[in-house]
Amino acid sequence: KDVIPPLEQLMVEKEGYLQKAKIADGGKKLRKNWSTSWIVLSSRRIEFYKESKQQALSNMKTGHKPESVDLCGAHIEWAKEKSSRKNVFQMKISRTREVMKLAQDCTSIGRTRTKSQITTVSGNEFLLQSDIDFIILDWFHAIKNAIDRLPKD
Ligand code: I3P
């Protein structure tokens, strides 16, 4: 039987490969480990796939879920001091308490959210990087624009 994806998942704004390192999970610092990730940006969320696009697409059919970040409550900024690499920006996800407040604001634009979605978001931090200047600039602005279009707290 066909599963109909939520509307936001159909509206892919940008996709491509970047270097990614998750440096905090639930507020807890992680050992930095860079890897290539297939990244899909839609109006409300960003998905990080560990695999190539092709592998990601076939895994999706079997219900395999990527790591996903709700942009409502996310912040990005350049992070020169966080890496020896060039062209690095960081993406921080607000802690659960703040996000629950933001989530209420988000529902006021007509989106319904369940509690389980809210609890997946908390104190996560990622670094994203590309050696190619225009690629990282395009990504930075695409993500920033997506965040800026969402309701503020
Ligand atoms: C880390 C690894 C990372 C590096 C990080 C190192 O070592 O070399 O690539 O980050 O530097 O600690 P290990 O593999 O032993 O964990 P950058 O490439 O971003 O510089 P850091 O500790 O200064 O973040």
PDB file of C-alpha atoms and ligand atoms in Angstrom:
ATOM      1  CA  LYS A   1       0.000   0.000   0.000  1.00  0.00           C
ATOM      2  CA  ASP A   2       1.221   3.494  -0.834  1.00  0.00           C
ATOM      3  CA  VAL A   3       2.333   5.805   1.934  1.00  0.00           C
ATOM      4  CA  ILE A   4       1.599   9.449   1.186  1.00  0.00           C
ATOM      5  CA  PRO A   5       4.480  11.624   2.445  1.00  0.00           C
ATOM      6  CA  PRO A   6       3.701  14.895   4.280  1.00  0.00           C
ATOM      7  CA  LEU A   7       3.527  17.915   1.967  1.00  0.00           C
ATOM      8  CA  GLU A   8       6.796  19.398   3.254  1.00  0.00           C
ATOM      9  CA  GLN A   9       8.677  16.303   2.145  1.00  0.00           C
ATOM     10  CA  LEU A  10       7.516  16.835  -1.411  1.00  0.00           C
ATOM     11  CA  MET A  11       8.882  20.371  -1.508  1.00  0.00           C
ATOM     12  CA  VAL A  12      12.595  19.709  -1.717  1.00  0.00           C
ATOM     13  CA  GLU A  13      14.433  23.027  -1.934  1.00  0.00           C
ATOM     14  CA  LYS A  14      17.976  21.770  -2.196  1.00  0.00           C
ATOM     15  CA  GLU A  15      19.857  18.510  -2.074  1.00  0.00           C
ATOM     16  CA  GLY A  16      23.463  17.497  -2.363  1.00  0.00           C
ATOM     17  CA  TYR A  17      26.575  16.156  -0.682  1.00  0.00           C
ATOM     18  CA  LEU A  18      28.371  17.960   2.144  1.00  0.00           C
ATOM     19  CA  GLN A  19      30.840  16.963   4.812  1.00  0.00           C
ATOM     20  CA  LYS A  20      29.002  16.606   8.105  1.00  0.00           C
ATOM     21  CA  ALA A  21      30.106  16.146  11.708  1.00  0.00           C
ATOM     22  CA  LYS A  22      27.656  15.853  14.573  1.00  0.00           C
ATOM     23  CA  ILE A  23      29.353  17.441  17.580  1.00  0.00           C
ATOM     24  CA  ALA A  24      26.601  17.359  20.214  1.00  0.00           C
ATOM     25  CA  ASP A  25      23.628  15.138  20.901  1.00  0.00           C
ATOM     26  CA  GLY A  26      20.997  16.180  23.428  1.00  0.00           C
ATOM     27  CA  GLY A  27      23.443  18.781  24.764  1.00  0.00           C
ATOM     28  CA  LYS A  28      26.179  16.165  25.250  1.00  0.00           C
ATOM     29  CA  LYS A  29      29.449  16.786  23.386  1.00  0.00           C
ATOM     30  CA  LEU A  30      30.399  14.105  20.853  1.00  0.00           C
ATOM     31  CA  ARG A  31      33.771  13.162  19.402  1.00  0.00           C
ATOM     32  CA  LYS A  32      34.017  14.903  16.055  1.00  0.00           C
ATOM     33  CA  ASN A  33      33.810  12.494  13.145  1.00  0.00           C
ATOM     34  CA  TRP A  34      33.527  13.995   9.650  1.00  0.00           C
ATOM     35  CA  SER A  35      31.766  12.009   6.947  1.00  0.00           C
ATOM     36  CA  THR A  36      30.104  12.645   3.618  1.00  0.00           C
ATOM     37  CA  SER A  37      26.351  13.033   3.914  1.00  0.00           C
ATOM     38  CA  TRP A  38      23.575  13.309   1.341  1.00  0.00           C
ATOM     39  CA  ILE A  39      21.555  16.284   2.576  1.00  0.00           C
ATOM     40  CA  VAL A  40      17.988  17.143   1.650  1.00  0.00           C
ATOM     41  CA  LEU A  41      16.516  20.522   2.584  1.00  0.00           C
ATOM     42  CA  SER A  42      12.763  21.083   2.437  1.00  0.00           C
ATOM     43  CA  SER A  43      10.793  24.047   3.752  1.00  0.00           C
ATOM     44  CA  ARG A  44      10.541  22.732   7.289  1.00  0.00           C
ATOM     45  CA  ARG A  45      13.300  20.193   7.745  1.00  0.00           C
ATOM     46  CA  ILE A  46      16.715  18.975   6.848  1.00  0.00           C
ATOM     47  CA  GLU A  47      17.500  15.310   6.422  1.00  0.00           C
ATOM     48  CA  PHE A  48      20.964  13.798   6.677  1.00  0.00           C
ATOM     49  CA  TYR A  49      21.513  10.517   4.893  1.00  0.00           C
ATOM     50  CA  LYS A  50      24.614   8.483   5.685  1.00  0.00           C
ATOM     51  CA  GLU A  51      24.541   6.916   2.228  1.00  0.00           C
ATOM     52  CA  SER A  52      24.674   8.069  -1.361  1.00  0.00           C
ATOM     53  CA  LYS A  53      21.441   9.476  -2.796  1.00  0.00           C
ATOM     54  CA  GLN A  54      20.769   6.211  -4.622  1.00  0.00           C
ATOM     55  CA  GLN A  55      21.299   4.116  -1.503  1.00  0.00           C
ATOM     56  CA  ALA A  56      19.181   6.563   0.512  1.00  0.00           C
ATOM     57  CA  LEU A  57      16.296   6.277  -1.958  1.00  0.00           C
ATOM     58  CA  SER A  58      16.282   2.499  -1.860  1.00  0.00           C
ATOM     59  CA  ASN A  59      16.568   2.453   1.949  1.00  0.00           C
ATOM     60  CA  MET A  60      13.597   4.838   2.157  1.00  0.00           C
ATOM     61  CA  LYS A  61      11.373   2.265   0.411  1.00  0.00           C
ATOM     62  CA  THR A  62      12.077  -0.153   3.242  1.00  0.00           C
ATOM     63  CA  GLY A  63      11.061   2.427   5.841  1.00  0.00           C
ATOM     64  CA  HIS A  64      14.637   3.266   6.853  1.00  0.00           C
ATOM     65  CA  LYS A  65      14.600   6.762   8.422  1.00  0.00           C
ATOM     66  CA  PRO A  66      17.386   9.346   7.998  1.00  0.00           C
ATOM     67  CA  GLU A  67      18.517  11.658  10.781  1.00  0.00           C
ATOM     68  CA  SER A  68      16.194  14.609  10.523  1.00  0.00           C
ATOM     69  CA  VAL A  69      16.184  18.113  11.972  1.00  0.00           C
ATOM     70  CA  ASP A  70      13.116  20.329  12.303  1.00  0.00           C
ATOM     71  CA  LEU A  71      14.218  23.802  11.233  1.00  0.00           C
ATOM     72  CA  CYS A  72      11.722  25.400  13.593  1.00  0.00           C
ATOM     73  CA  GLY A  73      14.062  26.162  16.486  1.00  0.00           C
ATOM     74  CA  ALA A  74      17.319  25.775  14.533  1.00  0.00           C
ATOM     75  CA  HIS A  75      20.107  28.379  14.259  1.00  0.00           C
ATOM     76  CA  ILE A  76      23.059  28.481  11.897  1.00  0.00           C
ATOM     77  CA  GLU A  77      26.254  30.503  11.980  1.00  0.00           C
ATOM     78  CA  TRP A  78      29.750  30.367  10.522  1.00  0.00           C
ATOM     79  CA  ALA A  79      32.110  28.528  12.843  1.00  0.00           C
ATOM     80  CA  LYS A  80      35.697  29.290  11.888  1.00  0.00           C
ATOM     81  CA  GLU A  81      36.993  28.459  15.352  1.00  0.00           C
ATOM     82  CA  LYS A  82      35.363  25.004  15.527  1.00  0.00           C
ATOM     83  CA  SER A  83      37.521  23.318  12.915  1.00  0.00           C
ATOM     84  CA  SER A  84      40.862  23.405  11.163  1.00  0.00           C
ATOM     85  CA  ARG A  85      38.902  23.050   7.916  1.00  0.00           C
ATOM     86  CA  LYS A  86      37.770  25.961   5.803  1.00  0.00           C
ATOM     87  CA  ASN A  87      34.125  26.808   5.000  1.00  0.00           C
ATOM     88  CA  VAL A  88      32.510  25.390   8.130  1.00  0.00           C
ATOM     89  CA  PHE A  89      29.187  26.468   9.560  1.00  0.00           C
ATOM     90  CA  GLN A  90      27.338  25.100  12.538  1.00  0.00           C
ATOM     91  CA  MET A  91      23.739  24.281  13.020  1.00  0.00           C
ATOM     92  CA  LYS A  92      22.320  24.254  16.534  1.00  0.00           C
ATOM     93  CA  ILE A  93      18.986  22.845  17.527  1.00  0.00           C
ATOM     94  CA  SER A  94      17.290  24.389  20.537  1.00  0.00           C
ATOM     95  CA  ARG A  95      16.701  22.332  23.618  1.00  0.00           C
ATOM     96  CA  THR A  96      13.410  20.535  24.018  1.00  0.00           C
ATOM     97  CA  ARG A  97      11.867  23.068  26.405  1.00  0.00           C
ATOM     98  CA  GLU A  98      12.346  26.000  23.985  1.00  0.00           C
ATOM     99  CA  VAL A  99      11.319  23.890  21.041  1.00  0.00           C
ATOM    100  CA  MET A 100       8.004  22.955  22.636  1.00  0.00           C
ATOM    101  CA  LYS A 101       7.204  26.652  22.927  1.00  0.00           C
ATOM    102  CA  LEU A 102       8.276  27.216  19.317  1.00  0.00           C
ATOM    103  CA  ALA A 103       6.218  24.228  18.255  1.00  0.00           C
ATOM    104  CA  GLN A 104       3.080  25.934  19.521  1.00  0.00           C
ATOM    105  CA  ASP A 105       3.898  28.979  17.427  1.00  0.00           C
ATOM    106  CA  CYS A 106       4.509  26.735  14.453  1.00  0.00           C
ATOM    107  CA  THR A 107       1.061  25.163  14.768  1.00  0.00           C
ATOM    108  CA  SER A 108      -0.459  28.623  14.495  1.00  0.00           C
ATOM    109  CA  ILE A 109       0.503  28.675  10.820  1.00  0.00           C
ATOM    110  CA  GLY A 110      -1.650  25.640  10.276  1.00  0.00           C
ATOM    111  CA  ARG A 111       0.760  22.773  10.895  1.00  0.00           C
ATOM    112  CA  THR A 112      -0.223  20.104  13.344  1.00  0.00           C
ATOM    113  CA  ARG A 113       2.592  18.545  15.295  1.00  0.00           C
ATOM    114  CA  THR A 114       2.546  15.539  17.536  1.00  0.00           C
ATOM    115  CA  LYS A 115       4.370  15.298  20.866  1.00  0.00           C
ATOM    116  CA  SER A 116       6.639  12.578  19.495  1.00  0.00           C
ATOM    117  CA  GLN A 117       7.976  14.932  16.818  1.00  0.00           C
ATOM    118  CA  ILE A 118       8.751  17.550  19.433  1.00  0.00           C
ATOM    119  CA  THR A 119      10.717  15.246  21.683  1.00  0.00           C
ATOM    120  CA  THR A 120      13.088  14.210  18.880  1.00  0.00           C
ATOM    121  CA  VAL A 121      14.495  17.759  18.779  1.00  0.00           C
ATOM    122  CA  SER A 122      16.983  18.772  21.468  1.00  0.00           C
ATOM    123  CA  GLY A 123      20.459  20.153  21.982  1.00  0.00           C
ATOM    124  CA  ASN A 124      21.915  18.716  18.786  1.00  0.00           C
ATOM    125  CA  GLU A 125      24.796  20.404  17.004  1.00  0.00           C
ATOM    126  CA  PHE A 126      26.201  19.750  13.554  1.00  0.00           C
ATOM    127  CA  LEU A 127      29.063  21.138  11.532  1.00  0.00           C
ATOM    128  CA  LEU A 128      28.709  21.269   7.769  1.00  0.00           C
ATOM    129  CA  GLN A 129      31.594  21.832   5.376  1.00  0.00           C
ATOM    130  CA  SER A 130      32.658  21.886   1.750  1.00  0.00           C
ATOM    131  CA  ASP A 131      36.033  22.787   0.255  1.00  0.00           C
ATOM    132  CA  ILE A 132      34.193  24.504  -2.585  1.00  0.00           C
ATOM    133  CA  ASP A 133      33.274  28.085  -1.651  1.00  0.00           C
ATOM    134  CA  PHE A 134      30.116  28.522  -3.720  1.00  0.00           C
ATOM    135  CA  ILE A 135      28.697  25.183  -2.595  1.00  0.00           C
ATOM    136  CA  ILE A 136      28.937  26.015   1.089  1.00  0.00           C
ATOM    137  CA  LEU A 137      27.660  29.584   0.498  1.00  0.00           C
ATOM    138  CA  ASP A 138      24.616  28.277  -1.394  1.00  0.00           C
ATOM    139  CA  TRP A 139      23.843  25.854   1.416  1.00  0.00           C
ATOM    140  CA  PHE A 140      24.312  28.440   4.135  1.00  0.00           C
ATOM    141  CA  HIS A 141      21.906  30.856   2.467  1.00  0.00           C
ATOM    142  CA  ALA A 142      19.350  28.189   1.559  1.00  0.00           C
ATOM    143  CA  ILE A 143      19.184  26.938   5.164  1.00  0.00           C
ATOM    144  CA  LYS A 144      19.213  30.480   6.588  1.00  0.00           C
ATOM    145  CA  ASN A 145      16.344  31.521   4.303  1.00  0.00           C
ATOM    146  CA  ALA A 146      14.332  28.440   5.256  1.00  0.00           C
ATOM    147  CA  ILE A 147      14.820  29.179   8.981  1.00  0.00           C
ATOM    148  CA  ASP A 148      13.988  32.879   8.531  1.00  0.00           C
ATOM    149  CA  ARG A 149      10.692  32.032   6.834  1.00  0.00           C
ATOM    150  CA  LEU A 150       9.528  30.072   9.890  1.00  0.00           C
ATOM    151  CA  PRO A 151       7.747  31.785  12.802  1.00  0.00           C
ATOM    152  CA  LYS A 152       9.974  33.224  15.548  1.00  0.00           C
ATOM    153  CA  ASP A 153       9.611  32.753  19.281  1.00  0.00           C
TER     154      ASP A 153
HETATM  155  C1  I3P B   1      39.764  14.698  15.323  1.00  0.00           C
HETATM  156  C2  I3P B   1      39.785  14.669  13.795  1.00  0.00           C
HETATM  157  C3  I3P B   1      38.958  15.800  13.236  1.00  0.00           C
HETATM  158  C4  I3P B   1      39.413  17.146  13.800  1.00  0.00           C
HETATM  159  C5  I3P B   1      39.395  17.141  15.319  1.00  0.00           C
HETATM  160  C6  I3P B   1      40.221  16.032  15.883  1.00  0.00           C
HETATM  161  O1  I3P B   1      40.610  13.688  15.794  1.00  0.00           O
HETATM  162  O2  I3P B   1      41.098  14.819  13.333  1.00  0.00           O
HETATM  163  O3  I3P B   1      39.039  15.795  11.818  1.00  0.00           O
HETATM  164  O4  I3P B   1      38.514  18.125  13.367  1.00  0.00           O
HETATM  165  O5  I3P B   1      39.878  18.384  15.769  1.00  0.00           O
HETATM  166  O6  I3P B   1      40.105  16.006  17.294  1.00  0.00           O
HETATM  167  P1  I3P B   1      40.100  12.162  16.076  1.00  0.00           P
HETATM  168  O7  I3P B   1      39.779  11.556  14.750  1.00  0.00           O
HETATM  169  O8  I3P B   1      41.249  11.530  16.751  1.00  0.00           O
HETATM  170  O9  I3P B   1      38.877  12.276  16.946  1.00  0.00           O
HETATM  171  P2  I3P B   1      38.721  19.145  12.132  1.00  0.00           P
HETATM  172  O10 I3P B   1      39.021  18.303  10.936  1.00  0.00           O
HETATM  173  O11 I3P B   1      37.394  19.836  12.032  1.00  0.00           O
HETATM  174  O12 I3P B   1      39.807  20.082  12.517  1.00  0.00           O
HETATM  175  P3  I3P B   1      39.310  19.216  17.007  1.00  0.00           P
HETATM  176  O13 I3P B   1      39.486  18.350  18.217  1.00  0.00           O
HETATM  177  O14 I3P B   1      40.132  20.444  17.036  1.00  0.00           O
HETATM  178  O15 I3P B   1      37.855  19.491  16.748  1.00  0.00           O
END
